[in-house]
Coordinates of N, CA and C in Angstrom, one line a residue:
V636 N 20.0 3.0 -2.5 CA 20.7 2.1 -2.1 C 21.5 1.3 -3.3
E637 N 20.7 0.9 -4.2 CA 21.3 0.4 -5.4 C 22.3 1.2 -6.1
D638 N 22.1 2.4 -6.0 CA 23.0 3.4 -6.8 C 24.5 3.5 -6.0
Q639 N 24.4 3.3 -4.9 CA 25.6 3.3 -3.9 C 26.4 2.1 -4.1
V640 N 25.7 0.8 -4.1 CA 26.5 -0.5 -4.6 C 26.9 -0.6 -6.0
V641 N 26.1 -0.4 -6.9 CA 26.4 -0.9 -8.4 C 26.0 0.4 -9.2
P642 N 26.5 1.5 -9.1 CA 26.2 2.6 -9.9 C 26.0 2.5 -11.3
E643 N 27.1 1.6 -11.9 CA 27.2 1.4 -13.4 C 25.8 0.8 -13.8
H644 N 25.3 -0.4 -13.0 CA 24.0 -1.0 -13.3 C 23.0 0.1 -13.4
V645 N 22.9 0.8 -12.3 CA 21.8 2.1 -12.4 C 21.7 2.9 -13.7
D646 N 23.1 3.1 -14.0 CA 23.4 4.1 -15.0 C 22.8 3.4 -16.4
R647 N 22.7 2.1 -16.5 CA 22.4 1.3 -17.8 C 20.8 0.9 -17.8
T648 N 20.4 1.0 -16.7 CA 18.9 0.7 -16.6 C 17.9 1.8 -16.9
P649 N 17.2 1.9 -17.9 CA 16.3 3.0 -18.0 C 15.2 3.3 -16.8
Y650 N 14.9 2.3 -16.4 CA 13.9 2.5 -15.3 C 14.4 3.2 -14.0
L651 N 15.7 2.8 -13.6 CA 16.5 3.1 -12.6 C 17.2 4.5 -12.8
I652 N 17.6 4.9 -14.0 CA 18.3 6.0 -14.3 C 17.4 7.1 -14.1
S653 N 16.2 7.4 -14.5 CA 15.2 8.2 -14.1 C 15.1 8.5 -12.7
M654 N 15.4 7.7 -12.0 CA 15.2 8.0 -10.3 C 16.6 8.3 -9.7
A655 N 17.6 7.4 -10.0 CA 18.8 7.6 -9.3 C 20.0 7.7 -10.3
G656 N 19.9 7.6 -11.5 CA 20.9 7.6 -12.4 C 21.9 8.8 -12.7
G657 N 23.2 8.6 -13.0 CA 23.8 9.8 -13.4 C 24.0 10.8 -12.1
E658 N 23.8 11.9 -12.4 CA 23.7 12.9 -11.3 C 22.5 13.1 -10.6
T659 N 21.6 12.6 -10.9 CA 20.1 12.6 -10.2 C 20.2 12.4 -8.6
N660 N 19.5 13.2 -7.8 CA 19.7 12.9 -6.7 C 18.2 12.5 -6.3
P661 N 18.0 11.5 -5.5 CA 16.6 11.0 -5.1 C 16.1 12.1 -4.1
L662 N 16.8 12.7 -3.5 CA 16.3 13.8 -2.4 C 15.6 15.0 -3.2
D663 N 15.9 14.9 -4.6 CA 15.1 16.2 -5.2 C 13.7 15.8 -5.3
S664 N 13.4 14.7 -5.1 CA 11.7 14.3 -5.4 C 11.0 14.8 -4.2
W665 N 9.8 15.3 -4.6 CA 8.9 15.9 -3.5 C 8.3 14.7 -2.7
V666 N 8.3 13.6 -3.4 CA 7.7 12.3 -2.6 C 8.4 12.0 -1.4
V667 N 9.8 12.1 -1.4 CA 10.7 12.0 -0.2 C 10.1 12.9 1.0
F668 N 10.1 14.2 0.7 CA 9.5 15.0 1.6 C 8.2 14.7 2.4
V669 N 7.3 14.3 1.5 CA 5.9 14.0 1.8 C 6.1 12.7 2.9
T670 N 7.0 11.8 2.3 CA 7.2 10.6 3.2 C 7.5 11.1 4.7
I671 N 8.6 11.8 4.7 CA 9.2 12.1 5.9 C 8.3 12.9 6.9
G672 N 7.6 13.8 6.3 CA 6.5 14.7 6.8 C 5.2 13.9 7.6
T673 N 5.0 12.8 6.8 CA 3.9 11.8 7.2 C 4.4 11.1 8.3
V674 N 5.7 10.8 8.3 CA 6.2 9.8 9.4 C 6.3 10.7 10.7
M675 N 7.0 12.0 10.4 CA 7.1 12.9 11.6 C 5.8 13.2 12.3
G676 N 4.8 13.7 11.3 CA 3.6 14.1 11.8 C 2.7 13.2 12.5
G677 N 3.0 11.5 12.1 CA 2.2 10.6 12.8 C 2.8 10.4 14.1
F678 N 4.4 10.5 14.1 CA 4.9 10.2 15.4 C 4.6 11.4 16.4
A679 N 4.5 12.6 15.9 CA 4.4 13.8 16.7 C 2.9 13.7 17.5
S680 N 1.8 13.3 16.5 CA 0.5 13.0 16.9 C 0.5 12.0 18.1
G681 N 1.2 10.9 18.0 CA 1.3 9.8 18.8 C 1.8 10.1 20.2
M682 N 2.9 11.0 19.9 CA 3.5 11.4 21.4 C 2.4 12.6 22.0
L683 N 1.8 13.4 21.4 CA 0.8 14.3 21.9 C -0.2 13.6 22.7
H684 N -0.6 12.5 22.3 CA -1.7 11.6 22.8 C -1.4 10.5 23.5
N685 N 0.0 10.3 23.9 CA 0.6 9.3 24.7 C 0.1 7.9 23.9
R686 N 0.5 7.8 22.8 CA 0.0 6.6 22.1 C 1.2 6.0 21.6
V687 N 2.4 6.2 21.7 CA 3.6 5.7 21.0 C 4.1 4.6 22.1
K688 N 4.0 3.4 21.5 CA 4.6 2.3 22.0 C 4.8 1.1 21.2
L689 N 5.7 0.3 21.6 CA 6.1 -0.9 20.8 C 5.4 -2.1 21.2
E690 N 4.7 -2.7 20.5 CA 3.8 -3.7 20.7 C 3.4 -4.6 19.2
T691 N 3.1 -5.9 19.3 CA 2.8 -6.8 18.3 C 1.4 -7.2 18.8
I692 N 0.3 -7.0 18.1 CA -0.9 -7.7 18.3 C -1.1 -8.8 17.6
A693 N -1.2 -10.1 18.3 CA -1.4 -11.3 17.6 C -2.5 -12.0 18.5
G694 N -3.2 -12.7 18.0 CA -4.3 -13.5 18.2 C -3.7 -14.7 19.6
P695 N -4.7 -15.1 20.3 CA -4.4 -15.9 21.2 C -3.7 -17.4 20.7
R696 N -3.8 -17.7 19.5 CA -3.3 -19.1 19.0 C -2.2 -19.0 17.9
I697 N -1.8 -17.8 17.8 CA -0.5 -17.5 17.1 C 0.4 -16.7 18.0
P698 N 1.7 -17.2 18.0 CA 2.7 -16.6 18.6 C 3.4 -15.3 17.9
V699 N 4.0 -14.3 18.7 CA 4.4 -13.1 18.0 C 5.3 -13.4 16.8
R700 N 6.3 -14.3 16.9 CA 7.1 -14.4 16.0 C 6.4 -15.1 14.6
M701 N 5.5 -16.0 14.9 CA 4.8 -16.3 13.5 C 3.9 -15.0 12.9
R702 N 3.6 -14.1 13.7 CA 2.8 -13.0 13.4 C 3.7 -12.2 12.6
W703 N 4.8 -11.9 12.9 CA 5.9 -11.2 12.2 C 6.2 -11.9 10.8
M704 N 6.3 -13.1 10.8 CA 6.7 -14.1 9.7 C 5.4 -13.8 8.7
F705 N 4.2 -14.0 9.1 CA 3.4 -13.8 8.2 C 3.2 -12.4 7.5
A706 N 3.5 -11.4 8.3 CA 3.4 -10.0 8.0 C 4.7 -9.8 7.1
F707 N 5.8 -10.3 7.3 CA 6.9 -10.1 6.2 C 6.6 -11.0 4.8
I708 N 6.2 -12.2 4.8 CA 5.8 -12.8 3.7 C 4.7 -12.1 2.9
G709 N 3.7 -11.7 3.7 CA 2.7 -11.2 2.9 C 3.2 -9.8 2.4
G710 N 3.8 -9.0 2.9 CA 4.5 -7.8 2.5 C 5.3 -7.9 1.2
A711 N 6.1 -9.1 1.4 CA 7.2 -9.5 0.3 C 6.3 -9.9 -0.9
F712 N 5.0 -10.7 -0.8 CA 4.1 -11.0 -1.9 C 3.5 -9.6 -2.5
M713 N 3.1 -8.7 -1.7 CA 2.5 -7.5 -2.0 C 3.5 -6.7 -2.8
G714 N 4.5 -6.6 -2.3 CA 5.8 -5.8 -3.0 C 6.2 -6.5 -4.3
Y715 N 6.3 -7.8 -4.5 CA 6.5 -8.5 -5.7 C 5.5 -8.2 -6.9
G716 N 4.1 -8.2 -6.2 CA 3.0 -8.0 -7.0 C 2.8 -6.8 -7.7
A717 N 3.2 -5.8 -6.8 CA 3.2 -4.5 -7.2 C 4.3 -4.2 -8.1
R718 N 5.4 -4.7 -7.9 CA 6.6 -4.4 -9.0 C 6.2 -5.2 -10.3
L719 N 5.7 -6.3 -10.2 CA 5.2 -7.3 -11.4 C 4.1 -6.4 -12.3
A720 N 3.3 -5.7 -11.5 CA 2.2 -5.2 -12.2 C 2.6 -3.8 -12.6
R721 N 3.7 -3.2 -12.3 CA 4.0 -1.8 -12.2 C 2.9 -0.8 -11.7
G722 N 2.8 -1.1 -10.5 CA 1.9 -0.1 -9.7 C 1.3 -1.0 -8.4
C723 N 0.9 -0.1 -7.5 CA 0.3 -0.7 -6.4 C -1.2 -1.0 -6.4
T724 N -1.7 -2.0 -5.4 CA -3.0 -2.2 -5.7 C -4.1 -1.2 -5.1
S725 N -3.6 -0.1 -4.3 CA -4.4 0.9 -4.0 C -4.6 1.7 -5.0
G726 N -3.4 2.2 -5.7 CA -3.7 3.0 -6.9 C -4.5 2.3 -8.1
Q727 N -4.5 1.0 -8.3 CA -5.3 0.4 -9.3 C -6.6 0.7 -8.8
A728 N -7.2 0.5 -7.5 CA -8.5 0.5 -7.1 C -9.1 2.0 -7.0
L729 N -8.2 2.8 -6.4 CA -8.6 4.3 -6.3 C -8.7 4.9 -7.6
S730 N -7.6 4.9 -8.4 CA -7.4 5.6 -9.6 C -8.4 5.0 -10.6
G731 N -8.2 3.8 -10.9 CA -9.0 3.1 -12.0 C -10.6 3.1 -11.6
G732 N -10.8 2.9 -10.4 CA -12.1 2.7 -9.8 C -12.9 4.1 -10.0
A733 N -12.3 5.3 -9.8 CA -12.7 6.6 -9.7 C -13.3 7.0 -11.2
V734 N -12.4 6.4 -12.3 CA -12.7 6.8 -13.7 C -13.8 5.7 -14.1
L735 N -14.2 4.7 -13.3 CA -15.3 3.6 -13.5 C -14.5 2.6 -14.6
S736 N -13.2 2.6 -14.6 CA -12.4 1.6 -15.4 C -13.1 0.1 -14.9
V737 N -13.8 -0.7 -15.9 CA -14.1 -2.1 -15.8 C -13.0 -2.8 -15.2
G738 N -11.8 -3.0 -15.5 CA -10.7 -3.7 -15.2 C -10.4 -3.4 -13.8
S739 N -10.7 -2.1 -13.5 CA -10.1 -1.9 -12.0 C -11.3 -2.3 -10.8
W740 N -12.5 -2.2 -11.4 CA -13.7 -2.8 -10.5 C -13.6 -4.2 -10.6
A741 N -13.1 -5.0 -11.7 CA -13.1 -6.5 -11.6 C -12.0 -6.8 -10.7
F742 N -10.8 -6.1 -10.8 CA -9.7 -6.3 -9.8 C -10.1 -6.0 -8.4
M743 N -10.8 -4.9 -8.0 CA -11.3 -4.6 -6.7 C -12.2 -5.9 -6.2
F744 N -13.2 -6.2 -7.0 CA -14.1 -7.2 -6.6 C -13.3 -8.6 -6.4
A745 N -12.4 -9.1 -7.3 CA -11.4 -9.9 -7.1 C -10.6 -10.0 -5.9
V746 N -10.0 -9.0 -5.6 CA -9.3 -8.8 -4.3 C -10.1 -8.9 -2.9
F747 N -11.2 -8.4 -3.0 CA -12.1 -8.5 -1.9 C -12.7 -9.9 -2.0
A748 N -12.9 -10.7 -2.8 CA -13.3 -12.1 -2.8 C -12.4 -12.8 -2.4
G749 N -10.9 -12.6 -2.8 CA -10.1 -13.6 -2.5 C -9.7 -13.2 -1.0
G750 N -9.6 -12.1 -0.6 CA -9.6 -11.8 1.0 C -10.7 -12.6 1.7
Y751 N -11.9 -12.4 1.3 CA -12.9 -13.3 2.1 C -12.5 -14.5 2.1
A752 N -12.5 -15.2 1.0 CA -12.2 -16.6 1.0 C -11.2 -17.0 1.8
L753 N -10.0 -16.3 2.0 CA -8.8 -16.7 2.6 C -8.9 -16.4 4.0
A754 N -9.8 -15.6 4.4 CA -10.0 -15.2 5.8 C -10.7 -16.6 6.4
Y755 N -11.4 -17.4 5.7 CA -11.9 -18.5 6.5 C -10.8 -19.4 7.1
F756 N -9.8 -19.5 6.0 CA -8.6 -20.4 6.5 C -7.8 -19.9 7.7
V757 N -7.5 -18.5 7.5 CA -6.6 -18.0 8.8 C -7.5 -17.5 9.9
R758 N -8.7 -17.4 10.0 CA -9.5 -17.1 11.2 C -9.5 -17.8 12.4
R759 N -9.0 -19.1 12.2 CA -8.5 -19.9 13.6 C -7.4 -19.5 14.2
L760 N -6.4 -18.6 13.5 CA -5.3 -17.9 14.0 C -5.6 -16.9 15.0
W761 N -6.8 -16.3 15.0 CA -7.3 -15.1 15.4 C -8.3 -15.0 16.5
L762 N -8.9 -16.4 16.5 CA -10.0 -16.5 17.5 C -9.7 -17.3 18.7

């Protein structure tokens, strides 16, 4: 998208030029086709088993709009954190944890401890 809006910025930024700068086409990446195949396969499976429907699951004490707001804010924080850390949390946990990296294990324990501690404060929204 950025390449279509401000191509000169993309062509000057080393991080972006590797993905979309110059004559590079983002559709040349295998990741695009894996993502498309995953979405299509999930949709086909849902259709075969009559599980495709639009619904928002929220607790009895939280309105659907607030559920969407929390999901959007949480996703924005996760996206910002992944960009800031130059990687995603699952990659850190799975890749680093698999090679027994002490930092990755410390990170995993911190994420689980933080999630467990935060669950106490948001549990009233779901009960």
